[in-house]
Amino acid sequence: MESILRSRPPIYNREEREKLREASRFNAQLMDYVRPHVKAGITTDEINTLVHDYTLQHGHVPATLGYKGYPKSCCTSINEVVCHGIPDDTVLQEGDIINVDITSIVNGWYGDQSETFLIGEVSETARRLVQVTFDCLFASIHALTPNCKVYDIGKAIYDYVKPTGFSIVREFQGHGLGRNFHQDPGIPHYPEKYAQRDVLRPGTCFTIEPMINEGLFGTEVDPRDGWTARTIDRKLTAQFEHTILMTEEGPEILTLTKEGPQEGHIF
Ligand code: MF3
Ligand code: CO
Ligand code: CO
């Protein structure tokens, strides 16, 4: 019933696809700019300032600033924070893992991506969690073919993560994007029955952004700020995100640059 009512995601034409590529290319260059700064001793507010200033200097707009009341220009999620961590005066410490999630609006079009960084020497569990999270994103990208099902993404992630003993977050999903931050289709990162009906037609643009937990899959949002989502058991969590355009030839990862971690990267 619900899926009958679900609106169809927009199918982008040649000109629109070029706009999407431009937005994601800028966002990825911004990630390239930020990456070397994500080290022990920097505060998450300082990371936010780097993102904010670079975006404005290039004439673009940080998508998260003011989005549903979100107060900053990126999300910085440390250790047990699953997503939507708000930059503040917290100093990154050796042994932390931190996800930096950046979204830009370029001429009205959105690009969205995130990476998890290891700060200095981290525990073997943390390293392995980050590795599995990165690898499961690429496993799901390999499952993409023109007109495949959204379901295939969650299935590929599940098949990859299950044997590791880690768990997949269910309360946050990937999403369609284009001239909106979040639109259809919703992209569950685990096998959801309803996602068998959603077809990824050439011209569809969406994110895949698995959040993988060391322990239980459950999350809770901090009632004090309404944003910061933590694992319910306060164990570690990691995430990677790319914006992807389905084309007639297969998936195109729009937020990849030469400087960023490539498929097969060893953390
Ligand atoms: N960038 C996040 C995503 O991948 C959304 C952040 S919304 C915010 O969908 F308001 F928390 F910033
Ligand atoms: Co994001
Ligand atoms: Co996203």
Short mmCIF file of C-alpha atoms and ligand atoms in Angstrom, two decimals:
data_model
loop_
_atom_site.label_atom_id
_atom_site.label_comp_id
_atom_site.label_asym_id
_atom_site.label_seq_id
_atom_site.Cartn_x
_atom_site.Cartn_y
_atom_site.Cartn_z
CA MET A 1 0.00 0.00 0.00
CA GLU A 2 2.62 2.42 1.09
CA SER A 3 4.81 1.75 -1.94
CA ILE A 4 1.90 2.41 -4.33
CA LEU A 5 1.71 5.89 -2.90
CA ARG A 6 5.45 6.49 -2.95
CA SER A 7 6.37 9.13 -5.50
CA ARG A 8 8.75 8.15 -8.27
CA PRO A 9 12.27 9.55 -7.99
CA PRO A 10 13.19 12.06 -10.70
CA ILE A 11 15.05 10.75 -13.75
CA TYR A 12 17.71 13.29 -14.68
CA ASN A 13 18.54 14.16 -18.28
CA ARG A 14 21.95 14.95 -19.79
CA GLU A 15 22.02 18.60 -18.66
CA GLU A 16 20.78 17.76 -15.18
CA ARG A 17 23.36 15.00 -14.82
CA GLU A 18 26.09 17.53 -15.61
CA LYS A 19 24.78 19.77 -12.80
CA LEU A 20 24.83 16.80 -10.43
CA ARG A 21 28.40 15.99 -11.44
CA GLU A 22 29.48 19.60 -10.84
CA ALA A 23 27.94 19.69 -7.38
CA SER A 24 29.50 16.40 -6.31
CA ARG A 25 32.85 17.35 -7.86
CA PHE A 26 32.94 20.51 -5.75
CA ASN A 27 31.92 18.60 -2.64
CA ALA A 28 34.65 16.01 -3.27
CA GLN A 29 37.27 18.75 -3.77
CA LEU A 30 36.17 20.23 -0.46
CA MET A 31 36.67 16.82 1.18
CA ASP A 32 40.16 16.72 -0.40
CA TYR A 33 40.84 20.12 1.17
CA VAL A 34 39.62 19.08 4.62
CA ARG A 35 41.17 15.56 4.72
CA PRO A 36 44.76 16.46 5.70
CA HIS A 37 43.49 18.59 8.60
CA VAL A 38 41.63 15.76 10.32
CA LYS A 39 44.37 14.95 12.85
CA ALA A 40 44.85 14.79 16.64
CA GLY A 41 44.66 18.27 18.20
CA ILE A 42 42.09 19.89 15.88
CA THR A 43 38.62 20.65 17.23
CA THR A 44 35.49 19.67 15.36
CA ASP A 45 34.57 23.37 15.28
CA GLU A 46 37.81 24.08 13.44
CA ILE A 47 36.91 21.38 10.89
CA ASN A 48 33.50 23.06 10.53
CA THR A 49 35.16 26.44 9.90
CA LEU A 50 37.36 24.93 7.17
CA VAL A 51 34.26 23.50 5.45
CA HIS A 52 32.21 26.65 5.89
CA ASP A 53 34.85 29.14 4.70
CA TYR A 54 35.98 27.06 1.69
CA THR A 55 32.37 26.65 0.55
CA LEU A 56 31.59 30.37 0.78
CA GLN A 57 34.91 31.35 -0.83
CA HIS A 58 33.89 29.27 -3.85
CA GLY A 59 30.45 30.86 -4.00
CA HIS A 60 28.52 27.81 -2.84
CA VAL A 61 26.27 26.95 0.10
CA PRO A 62 26.84 24.50 2.98
CA ALA A 63 23.67 22.37 2.81
CA THR A 64 23.43 21.42 6.47
CA LEU A 65 23.61 24.97 7.86
CA GLY A 66 20.04 25.78 8.91
CA TYR A 67 18.68 22.51 7.47
CA LYS A 68 15.71 21.69 9.75
CA GLY A 69 17.45 23.87 12.32
CA TYR A 70 20.84 22.09 12.16
CA PRO A 71 23.36 24.67 13.38
CA LYS A 72 26.63 23.86 11.52
CA SER A 73 28.12 23.42 8.04
CA CYS A 74 29.07 19.75 8.40
CA CYS A 75 28.57 16.77 10.72
CA THR A 76 31.42 15.41 12.85
CA SER A 77 30.63 12.09 14.51
CA ILE A 78 33.24 10.68 16.90
CA ASN A 79 33.52 7.05 18.15
CA GLU A 80 30.03 6.03 19.41
CA VAL A 81 28.29 8.82 17.46
CA VAL A 82 26.51 7.18 14.51
CA CYS A 83 25.74 10.38 12.59
CA HIS A 84 24.74 14.06 12.86
CA GLY A 85 27.37 14.92 15.49
CA ILE A 86 27.48 18.71 15.85
CA PRO A 87 30.90 20.39 15.64
CA ASP A 88 31.99 21.97 18.96
CA ASP A 89 35.14 22.51 21.02
CA THR A 90 35.91 18.77 21.29
CA VAL A 91 39.57 18.10 20.47
CA LEU A 92 40.37 15.02 18.36
CA GLN A 93 42.50 12.59 20.36
CA GLU A 94 44.84 9.80 19.32
CA GLY A 95 42.76 6.60 19.14
CA ASP A 96 39.51 8.30 18.05
CA ILE A 97 37.63 7.52 14.87
CA ILE A 98 35.63 10.39 13.36
CA ASN A 99 33.22 10.62 10.46
CA VAL A 100 33.13 13.95 8.63
CA ASP A 101 29.98 14.31 6.53
CA ILE A 102 29.87 17.19 4.06
CA THR A 103 27.04 18.31 1.79
CA SER A 104 27.18 21.26 -0.61
CA ILE A 105 24.66 23.11 -2.73
CA VAL A 106 26.19 24.17 -6.05
CA ASN A 107 23.91 26.24 -8.32
CA GLY A 108 20.92 24.64 -6.61
CA TRP A 109 22.19 21.04 -6.88
CA TYR A 110 23.35 18.83 -3.99
CA GLY A 111 26.45 16.68 -3.49
CA ASP A 112 26.82 14.59 -0.32
CA GLN A 113 29.62 12.37 1.01
CA SER A 114 31.34 11.29 4.19
CA GLU A 115 34.49 9.52 5.34
CA THR A 116 35.61 8.04 8.62
CA PHE A 117 39.16 8.91 9.69
CA LEU A 118 41.48 7.08 12.10
CA ILE A 119 43.20 9.51 14.46
CA GLY A 120 46.74 8.21 15.00
CA GLU A 121 46.98 4.68 16.31
CA VAL A 122 43.54 3.18 16.96
CA SER A 123 42.44 -0.16 18.41
CA GLU A 124 42.42 -3.18 16.11
CA THR A 125 38.61 -3.32 16.50
CA ALA A 126 38.26 0.30 15.41
CA ARG A 127 40.51 -0.26 12.42
CA ARG A 128 38.63 -3.39 11.40
CA LEU A 129 35.25 -1.66 11.79
CA VAL A 130 36.33 1.21 9.54
CA GLN A 131 37.73 -1.25 6.98
CA VAL A 132 34.53 -3.32 6.89
CA THR A 133 32.40 -0.18 6.57
CA PHE A 134 34.47 1.15 3.68
CA ASP A 135 34.54 -2.22 1.92
CA CYS A 136 30.80 -2.86 2.29
CA LEU A 137 30.06 0.46 0.56
CA PHE A 138 32.06 -0.71 -2.46
CA ALA A 139 30.51 -4.17 -2.28
CA SER A 140 27.10 -2.49 -2.62
CA ILE A 141 28.28 -0.30 -5.51
CA HIS A 142 29.35 -3.48 -7.33
CA ALA A 143 25.80 -4.79 -6.94
CA LEU A 144 24.46 -1.83 -8.95
CA THR A 145 23.33 -2.37 -12.53
CA PRO A 146 20.89 -0.30 -14.61
CA ASN A 147 17.34 -1.04 -13.41
CA CYS A 148 18.47 -3.07 -10.40
CA LYS A 149 16.45 -2.91 -7.19
CA VAL A 150 17.19 -0.65 -4.23
CA TYR A 151 16.95 -3.91 -2.29
CA ASP A 152 20.15 -5.17 -3.96
CA ILE A 153 22.13 -2.48 -2.10
CA GLY A 154 21.00 -3.58 1.35
CA LYS A 155 21.40 -7.23 0.44
CA ALA A 156 25.01 -6.71 -0.70
CA ILE A 157 25.84 -4.79 2.49
CA TYR A 158 24.19 -7.46 4.64
CA ASP A 159 26.05 -10.29 2.89
CA TYR A 160 29.34 -8.46 3.39
CA VAL A 161 28.84 -7.37 7.01
CA LYS A 162 27.04 -10.42 8.48
CA PRO A 163 30.12 -12.70 8.65
CA THR A 164 32.14 -9.99 10.44
CA GLY A 165 29.81 -9.96 13.47
CA PHE A 166 29.28 -6.19 13.15
CA SER A 167 25.74 -4.81 12.79
CA ILE A 168 23.98 -2.51 10.31
CA VAL A 169 22.16 0.64 11.45
CA ARG A 170 18.50 0.65 10.41
CA GLU A 171 17.26 3.99 11.66
CA PHE A 172 19.16 6.06 9.10
CA GLN A 173 19.20 5.43 5.36
CA GLY A 174 20.75 6.70 2.18
CA HIS A 175 18.52 8.87 -0.02
CA GLY A 176 17.82 10.26 -3.42
CA LEU A 177 19.20 13.75 -4.02
CA GLY A 178 19.29 16.35 -6.72
CA ARG A 179 17.66 19.73 -6.23
CA ASN A 180 16.66 18.49 -2.75
CA PHE A 181 18.85 17.25 0.09
CA HIS A 182 16.68 14.20 0.74
CA GLN A 183 14.16 12.74 -1.71
CA ASP A 184 13.01 9.37 -3.02
CA PRO A 185 14.22 6.72 -3.15
CA GLY A 186 15.08 5.90 0.47
CA ILE A 187 18.11 3.59 0.48
CA PRO A 188 18.04 1.09 3.37
CA HIS A 189 21.45 -0.47 4.06
CA TYR A 190 19.95 -3.85 5.03
CA PRO A 191 17.50 -6.09 3.15
CA GLU A 192 14.12 -4.33 3.45
CA LYS A 193 11.26 -6.06 1.66
CA TYR A 194 9.66 -2.86 0.35
CA ALA A 195 12.92 -1.94 -1.40
CA GLN A 196 12.36 -4.84 -3.82
CA ARG A 197 9.82 -2.63 -5.56
CA ASP A 198 12.09 0.38 -6.01
CA VAL A 199 13.98 0.28 -9.31
CA LEU A 200 17.16 2.28 -9.93
CA ARG A 201 16.49 3.55 -13.43
CA PRO A 202 19.24 5.25 -15.43
CA GLY A 203 19.11 8.93 -14.46
CA THR A 204 18.44 8.28 -10.76
CA CYS A 205 20.79 9.97 -8.29
CA PHE A 206 21.16 8.76 -4.70
CA THR A 207 23.55 8.19 -1.82
CA ILE A 208 24.74 4.99 -0.20
CA GLU A 209 25.95 5.69 3.33
CA PRO A 210 26.13 2.58 5.51
CA MET A 211 26.60 3.05 9.24
CA ILE A 212 28.11 -0.11 10.75
CA ASN A 213 28.24 -0.75 14.50
CA GLU A 214 30.72 -2.75 16.57
CA GLY A 215 27.89 -4.01 18.81
CA LEU A 216 24.11 -3.60 18.71
CA PHE A 217 22.45 -1.95 15.71
CA GLY A 218 20.20 0.32 17.78
CA THR A 219 20.71 4.07 17.99
CA GLU A 220 19.34 6.93 20.07
CA VAL A 221 19.21 10.63 19.40
CA ASP A 222 20.45 12.93 22.17
CA PRO A 223 17.34 14.70 23.51
CA ARG A 224 19.50 17.67 24.53
CA ASP A 225 20.28 18.72 20.95
CA GLY A 226 17.82 16.64 18.90
CA TRP A 227 20.59 15.61 16.45
CA THR A 228 23.51 13.60 17.84
CA ALA A 229 22.71 9.91 17.25
CA ARG A 230 24.69 7.42 19.34
CA THR A 231 24.84 3.62 19.47
CA ILE A 232 22.58 2.40 22.27
CA ASP A 233 25.44 0.35 23.76
CA ARG A 234 27.96 3.20 23.26
CA LYS A 235 30.22 0.93 21.24
CA LEU A 236 31.98 2.16 18.11
CA THR A 237 30.32 2.96 14.79
CA ALA A 238 31.69 3.98 11.38
CA GLN A 239 30.26 5.35 8.12
CA PHE A 240 31.24 6.14 4.54
CA GLU A 241 29.04 7.88 1.98
CA HIS A 242 29.16 8.54 -1.75
CA THR A 243 26.72 10.19 -4.15
CA ILE A 244 26.00 7.90 -7.07
CA LEU A 245 24.36 8.45 -10.45
CA MET A 246 22.87 5.42 -12.15
CA THR A 247 23.53 5.66 -15.90
CA GLU A 248 22.67 3.47 -18.87
CA GLU A 249 26.19 2.01 -18.50
CA GLY A 250 25.99 1.39 -14.75
CA PRO A 251 26.79 3.37 -11.60
CA GLU A 252 28.96 6.50 -11.64
CA ILE A 253 30.42 7.54 -8.26
CA LEU A 254 30.15 11.33 -8.39
CA THR A 255 32.00 12.14 -5.15
CA LEU A 256 35.23 10.24 -5.85
CA THR A 257 38.55 12.03 -6.46
CA LYS A 258 42.07 10.73 -7.01
CA GLU A 259 43.12 11.95 -3.56
CA GLY A 260 40.38 10.20 -1.63
CA PRO A 261 40.54 6.57 -0.48
CA GLN A 262 40.03 4.29 -3.49
CA GLU A 263 38.34 0.93 -3.54
CA GLY A 264 40.68 -1.59 -1.92
CA HIS A 265 42.25 1.02 0.37
CA ILE A 266 43.76 -0.56 3.51
CA PHE A 267 43.25 1.43 6.71
N1 MF3 B 1 24.72 14.64 5.29
C1 MF3 B 1 23.74 13.85 5.99
C2 MF3 B 1 23.28 12.76 5.04
O1 MF3 B 1 24.12 12.06 4.55
C3 MF3 B 1 22.59 14.64 6.49
C4 MF3 B 1 22.95 15.64 7.51
S1 MF3 B 1 21.58 16.55 7.92
C5 MF3 B 1 22.07 17.46 9.22
O2 MF3 B 1 22.16 12.61 4.70
F1 MF3 B 1 21.14 18.31 9.41
F2 MF3 B 1 22.28 16.65 10.26
F3 MF3 B 1 23.21 18.04 8.94
CO CO B 2 25.94 13.02 4.18
CO CO B 3 23.41 11.56 2.68
#
